[in-house]
Amino acid sequence: MSQSKKRVVFAGTPQFAAESLKSLLQNNFSIALVMTQPDRPSGRGRSPKASPVKALALNEGIPVWQPLSLKGEEAQQKLAAIHYDFMVVVAYGLLIPASILSLPEVACVNLHASLLPRWRGAAPIQRAIEAGDQYTGACVMKMDVGLDTGPVASKLVCPISDQDTSGSLHDRLSVAGAELLADTLTHWEEKHLIDQIDDEATYARKIEKAEAEIDWSSTARAINLKIRAFNPWPVCYTSYVQAENKADSVLDKPKEVLRIWAAHLDSASAQEETDPLVANGPGMVTRVSNDGVSVMTADGQLVITCVQRPGARPMSIAELLNGRPDYFKVGTRLGVKSS
């Protein structure tokens, strides 16, 4: 390949992809075309809104194409008419057919937010946190017809802290991954492609909203990992039913859905089951203070520290109790479902 400015067709949609596009522009790549998902309804008025990638491309004067599919001959002919070195795919959202994978003069490459072959698929960041992984990363791979199965050209490793959410990890990987992508394409001729070991693969299935409901009969660690993994979307939630005493029929009481934004483990208090209400098991509130609300799980207690009531903003437990000091009580049950 000559040393002239390398031409790229870029395919991506969310902010994660926009960071990669920005990095390519900053590193002197020529963006021949940007492909992104069609505008989606957004906000209360449900007005069509451009993706972050489209907004950046338009601001830079780059042609934008928003096909519904790339499977037909029309898409292939359109791309075949453009001479480009790389097609770069980052969180695009559409399948790239084999007929298009072969069009770039050098390669079709993908930036994926995991250490492949671990967490192939749609939600690698969330699934890594949910699984309790201690580290993850990003890979640049040469694409083939499989789902994130192509040989890897480069990678970076990123530790996952006990405080990380999918939001914080997303932000770090989007920037670090964008830098990795630009460097990899700049030095592509020097890269040695390493085949993935399929037997070591795991699948990061798409996140469904229904998964966000907390099952208090799970372990405290599993619940805490899910709360972190599903922040900022779809955000874990639980139902709220306040029982005045043990004999109350909680199923007859009105319920409120609470979104749980943050929590932490409370191993020190796991053995202190002095209140008889605690014996009722998972989902029972055992302590209430400005520092948090302790809730029984299958193997101990989880301390909720940030919640969101319907129609309100997220707030700390201290903020909530300042306005509603009686909102939580020992004996409040979370997660009660109607029969």
Tab-separated table of C-alpha atoms in Angstrom:
chain	number	residue	atom	x	y	z
A	1	MET	CA	0.000	0.000	0.000
A	2	SER	CA	1.267	3.470	-0.808
A	3	GLN	CA	2.016	6.042	1.875
A	4	SER	CA	-0.757	8.337	0.638
A	5	LYS	CA	-3.691	9.135	2.863
A	6	LYS	CA	-5.677	5.932	3.458
A	7	ARG	CA	-9.311	5.985	2.416
A	8	VAL	CA	-11.981	4.530	4.674
A	9	VAL	CA	-15.663	3.698	4.448
A	10	PHE	CA	-16.852	3.929	8.040
A	11	ALA	CA	-19.911	2.053	9.369
A	12	GLY	CA	-21.108	2.825	12.898
A	13	THR	CA	-23.989	4.291	14.868
A	14	PRO	CA	-23.692	5.098	18.636
A	15	GLN	CA	-21.313	7.326	20.592
A	16	PHE	CA	-18.867	4.438	20.983
A	17	ALA	CA	-18.472	4.423	17.185
A	18	ALA	CA	-18.340	8.220	16.960
A	19	GLU	CA	-15.180	8.198	19.098
A	20	SER	CA	-13.559	5.884	16.530
A	21	LEU	CA	-14.594	8.076	13.618
A	22	LYS	CA	-13.204	11.111	15.419
A	23	SER	CA	-9.901	9.296	15.995
A	24	LEU	CA	-9.581	8.354	12.319
A	25	LEU	CA	-10.161	11.957	11.300
A	26	GLN	CA	-7.564	13.174	13.797
A	27	ASN	CA	-5.064	10.651	12.409
A	28	ASN	CA	-5.340	11.881	8.833
A	29	PHE	CA	-7.526	9.148	7.350
A	30	SER	CA	-9.723	10.148	4.425
A	31	ILE	CA	-13.338	9.172	5.109
A	32	ALA	CA	-14.951	8.471	1.757
A	33	LEU	CA	-18.387	7.606	3.150
A	34	VAL	CA	-20.114	7.101	6.487
A	35	MET	CA	-22.822	4.457	6.851
A	36	THR	CA	-25.061	4.618	9.890
A	37	GLN	CA	-28.480	3.438	11.057
A	38	PRO	CA	-31.579	5.400	9.949
A	39	ASP	CA	-32.679	8.208	12.259
A	40	ARG	CA	-34.729	6.910	15.192
A	41	PRO	CA	-37.598	8.566	17.115
A	42	SER	CA	-36.310	10.176	20.282
A	43	GLY	CA	-37.539	12.290	23.195
A	44	ARG	CA	-41.062	13.082	24.273
A	45	GLY	CA	-42.039	14.319	20.839
A	46	ARG	CA	-40.607	11.158	19.240
A	47	SER	CA	-38.947	13.262	16.555
A	48	PRO	CA	-36.356	11.518	14.367
A	49	LYS	CA	-32.855	11.989	15.763
A	50	ALA	CA	-29.550	11.482	13.964
A	51	SER	CA	-27.097	9.002	15.417
A	52	PRO	CA	-23.902	10.382	17.033
A	53	VAL	CA	-21.944	9.067	14.034
A	54	LYS	CA	-24.210	10.846	11.558
A	55	ALA	CA	-24.055	14.096	13.533
A	56	LEU	CA	-20.243	14.004	13.528
A	57	ALA	CA	-20.054	13.116	9.829
A	58	LEU	CA	-22.366	15.939	8.791
A	59	ASN	CA	-20.403	18.388	10.915
A	60	GLU	CA	-17.217	17.288	9.090
A	61	GLY	CA	-18.846	17.457	5.648
A	62	ILE	CA	-18.621	13.693	5.075
A	63	PRO	CA	-21.239	11.990	2.849
A	64	VAL	CA	-23.704	9.911	4.885
A	65	TRP	CA	-25.654	6.863	3.738
A	66	GLN	CA	-28.363	5.237	5.876
A	67	PRO	CA	-29.464	1.995	4.207
A	68	LEU	CA	-32.053	-0.271	5.804
A	69	SER	CA	-30.049	-3.293	4.659
A	70	LEU	CA	-26.817	-4.130	2.835
A	71	LYS	CA	-28.024	-7.420	1.385
A	72	GLY	CA	-29.153	-6.284	-2.092
A	73	GLU	CA	-27.165	-5.678	-5.268
A	74	GLU	CA	-27.774	-1.939	-5.020
A	75	ALA	CA	-25.725	-1.703	-1.833
A	76	GLN	CA	-22.924	-3.758	-3.305
A	77	GLN	CA	-22.838	-1.658	-6.481
A	78	LYS	CA	-22.806	1.602	-4.515
A	79	LEU	CA	-19.836	0.497	-2.423
A	80	ALA	CA	-18.027	-1.120	-5.345
A	81	ALA	CA	-18.020	2.255	-7.096
A	82	ILE	CA	-15.944	3.742	-4.267
A	83	HIS	CA	-12.213	3.058	-4.119
A	84	TYR	CA	-11.183	2.641	-0.494
A	85	ASP	CA	-8.518	0.825	1.503
A	86	PHE	CA	-10.535	-0.144	4.569
A	87	MET	CA	-14.116	-0.600	5.591
A	88	VAL	CA	-14.210	0.068	9.339
A	89	VAL	CA	-17.177	-1.296	11.289
A	90	VAL	CA	-17.791	-0.169	14.875
A	91	ALA	CA	-21.129	-0.947	16.561
A	92	TYR	CA	-22.951	-0.486	13.265
A	93	GLY	CA	-26.002	-2.670	13.816
A	94	LEU	CA	-26.391	-4.169	10.327
A	95	LEU	CA	-25.022	-7.431	8.979
A	96	ILE	CA	-22.162	-6.983	6.499
A	97	PRO	CA	-22.633	-9.580	3.711
A	98	ALA	CA	-19.674	-11.537	2.329
A	99	SER	CA	-20.042	-9.740	-1.007
A	100	ILE	CA	-19.256	-6.437	0.740
A	101	LEU	CA	-16.541	-7.799	3.031
A	102	SER	CA	-14.433	-8.462	-0.060
A	103	LEU	CA	-14.735	-4.954	-1.536
A	104	PRO	CA	-12.064	-2.953	0.366
A	105	GLU	CA	-8.657	-2.994	-1.299
A	106	VAL	CA	-6.959	-3.942	1.996
A	107	ALA	CA	-9.458	-5.239	4.564
A	108	CYS	CA	-12.784	-4.887	6.301
A	109	VAL	CA	-12.008	-4.446	10.001
A	110	ASN	CA	-14.046	-4.267	13.169
A	111	LEU	CA	-13.380	-2.755	16.593
A	112	HIS	CA	-15.011	-4.957	19.246
A	113	ALA	CA	-15.200	-4.124	22.969
A	114	SER	CA	-13.926	-7.379	24.454
A	115	LEU	CA	-10.925	-9.657	24.486
A	116	LEU	CA	-12.035	-11.977	21.726
A	117	PRO	CA	-13.042	-14.765	21.602
A	118	ARG	CA	-14.577	-13.920	24.985
A	119	TRP	CA	-17.867	-12.059	24.647
A	120	ARG	CA	-18.624	-12.183	20.973
A	121	GLY	CA	-21.950	-10.530	20.226
A	122	ALA	CA	-24.054	-7.475	20.949
A	123	ALA	CA	-23.397	-6.616	24.617
A	124	PRO	CA	-19.776	-7.421	25.517
A	125	ILE	CA	-19.319	-4.617	28.058
A	126	GLN	CA	-22.461	-5.415	30.040
A	127	ARG	CA	-21.913	-9.166	29.996
A	128	ALA	CA	-18.294	-8.826	31.151
A	129	ILE	CA	-19.389	-6.876	34.245
A	130	GLU	CA	-22.402	-9.118	34.875
A	131	ALA	CA	-20.140	-12.194	34.786
A	132	GLY	CA	-17.756	-10.659	37.309
A	133	ASP	CA	-14.796	-10.517	34.925
A	134	GLN	CA	-11.772	-8.776	36.420
A	135	TYR	CA	-10.671	-7.359	33.091
A	136	THR	CA	-11.848	-6.880	29.540
A	137	GLY	CA	-10.514	-4.886	26.609
A	138	ALA	CA	-10.875	-4.178	22.911
A	139	CYS	CA	-9.795	-5.957	19.753
A	140	VAL	CA	-9.361	-4.897	16.146
A	141	MET	CA	-10.049	-7.865	13.884
A	142	LYS	CA	-10.284	-8.579	10.190
A	143	MET	CA	-13.925	-9.383	9.563
A	144	ASP	CA	-15.228	-12.631	8.121
A	145	VAL	CA	-18.764	-13.972	7.673
A	146	GLY	CA	-19.057	-15.188	11.270
A	147	LEU	CA	-20.200	-13.235	14.329
A	148	ASP	CA	-17.013	-11.594	15.668
A	149	THR	CA	-15.000	-14.625	14.562
A	150	GLY	CA	-12.291	-13.051	12.391
A	151	PRO	CA	-8.540	-13.083	13.117
A	152	VAL	CA	-7.329	-10.442	15.582
A	153	ALA	CA	-4.804	-7.800	14.503
A	154	SER	CA	-4.403	-5.979	17.824
A	155	LYS	CA	-5.846	-5.737	21.319
A	156	LEU	CA	-5.701	-3.800	24.558
A	157	VAL	CA	-6.496	-4.936	28.102
A	158	CYS	CA	-8.654	-2.872	30.478
A	159	PRO	CA	-9.154	-3.768	34.179
A	160	ILE	CA	-12.704	-3.751	35.566
A	161	SER	CA	-12.882	-2.162	39.014
A	162	ASP	CA	-15.453	-2.893	41.711
A	163	GLN	CA	-16.967	0.522	41.045
A	164	ASP	CA	-17.231	0.229	37.268
A	165	THR	CA	-20.609	0.357	35.569
A	166	SER	CA	-21.191	-0.412	31.926
A	167	GLY	CA	-21.347	3.356	31.448
A	168	SER	CA	-17.918	4.072	32.926
A	169	LEU	CA	-16.345	1.077	31.184
A	170	HIS	CA	-17.980	2.052	27.881
A	171	ASP	CA	-16.478	5.527	28.098
A	172	ARG	CA	-12.939	4.253	28.782
A	173	LEU	CA	-13.077	1.608	26.059
A	174	SER	CA	-14.554	3.968	23.478
A	175	VAL	CA	-11.561	6.299	23.780
A	176	ALA	CA	-8.862	3.648	24.198
A	177	GLY	CA	-10.406	1.492	21.466
A	178	ALA	CA	-10.532	4.429	19.069
A	179	GLU	CA	-6.819	5.052	19.583
A	180	LEU	CA	-6.086	1.348	19.087
A	181	LEU	CA	-8.092	1.330	15.852
A	182	ALA	CA	-6.264	4.316	14.328
A	183	ASP	CA	-2.859	2.923	15.280
A	184	THR	CA	-3.728	-0.534	13.915
A	185	LEU	CA	-4.832	0.804	10.536
A	186	THR	CA	-1.786	3.082	10.331
A	187	HIS	CA	0.546	0.099	10.816
A	188	TRP	CA	-1.621	-2.567	9.192
A	189	GLU	CA	1.189	-3.978	7.033
A	190	GLU	CA	3.168	-4.775	10.200
A	191	LYS	CA	0.334	-6.589	11.962
A	192	HIS	CA	0.258	-10.360	12.380
A	193	LEU	CA	-3.302	-11.691	12.326
A	194	ILE	CA	-4.009	-14.262	15.035
A	195	ASP	CA	-6.877	-16.705	14.592
A	196	GLN	CA	-9.368	-16.965	17.434
A	197	ILE	CA	-9.796	-20.225	19.359
A	198	ASP	CA	-13.485	-21.006	18.892
A	199	ASP	CA	-13.568	-23.425	21.846
A	200	GLU	CA	-12.813	-20.477	24.165
A	201	ALA	CA	-15.639	-18.297	22.841
A	202	THR	CA	-18.496	-16.947	24.941
A	203	TYR	CA	-21.560	-15.133	23.632
A	204	ALA	CA	-22.706	-11.691	24.820
A	205	ARG	CA	-26.382	-11.830	23.980
A	206	LYS	CA	-28.399	-8.652	23.517
A	207	ILE	CA	-29.683	-7.014	26.707
A	208	GLU	CA	-33.445	-7.341	27.230
A	209	LYS	CA	-35.352	-4.973	29.529
A	210	ALA	CA	-36.990	-7.887	31.327
A	211	GLU	CA	-33.574	-9.008	32.569
A	212	ALA	CA	-33.317	-5.860	34.671
A	213	GLU	CA	-35.869	-6.982	37.269
A	214	ILE	CA	-34.004	-7.937	40.438
A	215	ASP	CA	-34.459	-11.435	41.808
A	216	TRP	CA	-33.690	-11.026	45.499
A	217	SER	CA	-33.310	-14.797	45.889
A	218	SER	CA	-30.055	-14.480	43.931
A	219	THR	CA	-26.775	-13.895	45.737
A	220	ALA	CA	-25.823	-10.386	46.838
A	221	ARG	CA	-22.808	-10.436	44.527
A	222	ALA	CA	-24.837	-11.511	41.484
A	223	ILE	CA	-27.412	-8.773	42.108
A	224	ASN	CA	-24.726	-6.122	42.590
A	225	LEU	CA	-22.957	-7.158	39.389
A	226	LYS	CA	-26.217	-6.898	37.456
A	227	ILE	CA	-26.953	-3.441	38.900
A	228	ARG	CA	-23.525	-2.258	37.709
A	229	ALA	CA	-23.843	-4.001	34.339
A	230	PHE	CA	-27.261	-2.483	33.591
A	231	ASN	CA	-26.284	1.093	34.526
A	232	PRO	CA	-27.054	3.307	32.582
A	233	TRP	CA	-29.394	1.035	30.572
A	234	PRO	CA	-31.836	-0.558	31.091
A	235	VAL	CA	-31.274	0.038	34.866
A	236	CYS	CA	-32.231	-2.648	37.371
A	237	TYR	CA	-35.567	-2.307	39.108
A	238	THR	CA	-37.649	-3.854	41.838
A	239	SER	CA	-41.193	-3.517	43.125
A	240	TYR	CA	-41.829	-1.774	46.441
A	241	VAL	CA	-44.475	-2.850	48.941
A	242	GLN	CA	-44.512	-1.417	52.454
A	243	ALA	CA	-45.780	-3.745	55.185
A	244	GLU	CA	-46.728	-2.203	58.523
A	245	ASN	CA	-46.329	-5.499	60.320
A	246	LYS	CA	-45.700	-9.151	59.671
A	247	ALA	CA	-49.377	-9.997	59.355
A	248	ASP	CA	-50.085	-7.521	56.534
A	249	SER	CA	-51.035	-8.977	53.168
A	250	VAL	CA	-48.477	-7.278	50.975
A	251	LEU	CA	-50.100	-8.571	47.813
A	252	ASP	CA	-53.118	-6.355	48.525
A	253	LYS	CA	-51.053	-3.207	48.889
A	254	PRO	CA	-50.161	-0.765	46.093
A	255	LYS	CA	-46.766	-1.290	44.505
A	256	GLU	CA	-44.232	1.158	43.166
A	257	VAL	CA	-41.414	0.325	40.795
A	258	LEU	CA	-38.032	1.489	42.041
A	259	ARG	CA	-35.055	1.697	39.714
A	260	ILE	CA	-31.827	0.764	41.476
A	261	TRP	CA	-28.839	2.750	40.205
A	262	ALA	CA	-26.176	1.797	42.724
A	263	ALA	CA	-25.530	-0.601	45.591
A	264	HIS	CA	-22.698	-2.367	47.371
A	265	LEU	CA	-22.136	-5.565	49.310
A	266	ASP	CA	-22.590	-5.555	53.085
A	267	SER	CA	-20.826	-8.683	54.258
A	268	ALA	CA	-20.296	-7.343	57.777
A	269	SER	CA	-24.026	-7.240	58.481
A	270	ALA	CA	-24.897	-10.513	56.777
A	271	GLN	CA	-24.995	-12.473	60.035
A	272	GLU	CA	-26.918	-9.908	62.109
A	273	GLU	CA	-30.458	-11.209	61.714
A	274	THR	CA	-31.940	-9.918	64.959
A	275	ASP	CA	-35.287	-8.606	63.720
A	276	PRO	CA	-37.905	-11.349	63.256
A	277	LEU	CA	-38.988	-9.751	59.980
A	278	VAL	CA	-35.575	-10.569	58.565
A	279	ALA	CA	-36.441	-14.250	58.793
A	280	ASN	CA	-38.874	-13.747	55.946
A	281	GLY	CA	-35.848	-13.862	53.698
A	282	PRO	CA	-34.838	-12.359	50.363
A	283	GLY	CA	-36.230	-8.940	49.539
A	284	MET	CA	-36.777	-7.847	53.154
A	285	VAL	CA	-35.335	-4.510	54.283
A	286	THR	CA	-33.267	-4.997	57.455
A	287	ARG	CA	-31.734	-1.554	57.995
A	288	VAL	CA	-32.456	1.997	56.917
A	289	SER	CA	-29.991	4.883	57.225
A	290	ASN	CA	-28.736	7.806	55.194
A	291	ASP	CA	-25.852	5.592	54.085
A	292	GLY	CA	-28.177	3.106	52.417
A	293	VAL	CA	-30.939	0.548	52.687
A	294	SER	CA	-29.876	-3.027	53.492
A	295	VAL	CA	-31.882	-5.775	51.787
A	296	MET	CA	-31.697	-9.523	52.346
A	297	THR	CA	-30.574	-11.726	49.470
A	298	ALA	CA	-29.922	-15.456	49.218
A	299	ASP	CA	-26.616	-15.249	51.073
A	300	GLY	CA	-26.370	-11.921	52.878
A	301	GLN	CA	-27.309	-8.301	52.517
A	302	LEU	CA	-26.993	-5.758	49.731
A	303	VAL	CA	-26.947	-2.050	50.527
A	304	ILE	CA	-28.894	0.103	48.073
A	305	THR	CA	-27.394	3.586	47.805
A	306	CYS	CA	-29.072	5.271	44.820
A	307	VAL	CA	-32.654	4.847	43.589
A	308	GLN	CA	-35.147	6.449	41.247
A	309	ARG	CA	-38.868	6.659	41.944
A	310	PRO	CA	-41.362	6.860	39.049
A	311	GLY	CA	-41.304	10.323	37.472
A	312	ALA	CA	-38.352	11.462	39.580
A	313	ARG	CA	-34.622	11.763	39.023
A	314	PRO	CA	-32.090	9.337	40.478
A	315	MET	CA	-31.163	10.265	44.045
A	316	SER	CA	-29.123	8.957	46.934
A	317	ILE	CA	-30.887	7.251	49.817
A	318	ALA	CA	-29.961	10.239	51.997
A	319	GLU	CA	-31.723	12.595	49.557
A	320	LEU	CA	-34.793	10.368	49.411
A	321	LEU	CA	-35.063	10.043	53.191
A	322	ASN	CA	-34.584	13.784	53.624
A	323	GLY	CA	-37.869	14.344	51.804
A	324	ARG	CA	-39.567	11.070	52.755
A	325	PRO	CA	-38.102	9.884	56.082
A	326	ASP	CA	-40.749	7.153	56.369
A	327	TYR	CA	-40.334	5.848	52.822
A	328	PHE	CA	-38.367	2.747	53.831
A	329	LYS	CA	-38.900	0.803	57.036
A	330	VAL	CA	-37.454	-2.377	58.417
A	331	GLY	CA	-39.939	-4.924	57.153
A	332	THR	CA	-40.468	-3.252	53.795
A	333	ARG	CA	-40.495	-5.999	51.193
A	334	LEU	CA	-38.950	-5.518	47.771
A	335	GLY	CA	-39.672	-7.627	44.753
A	336	VAL	CA	-43.126	-8.893	45.666
A	337	LYS	CA	-45.033	-10.109	42.632
A	338	SER	CA	-48.781	-10.431	42.328
A	339	SER	CA	-50.085	-13.973	42.015
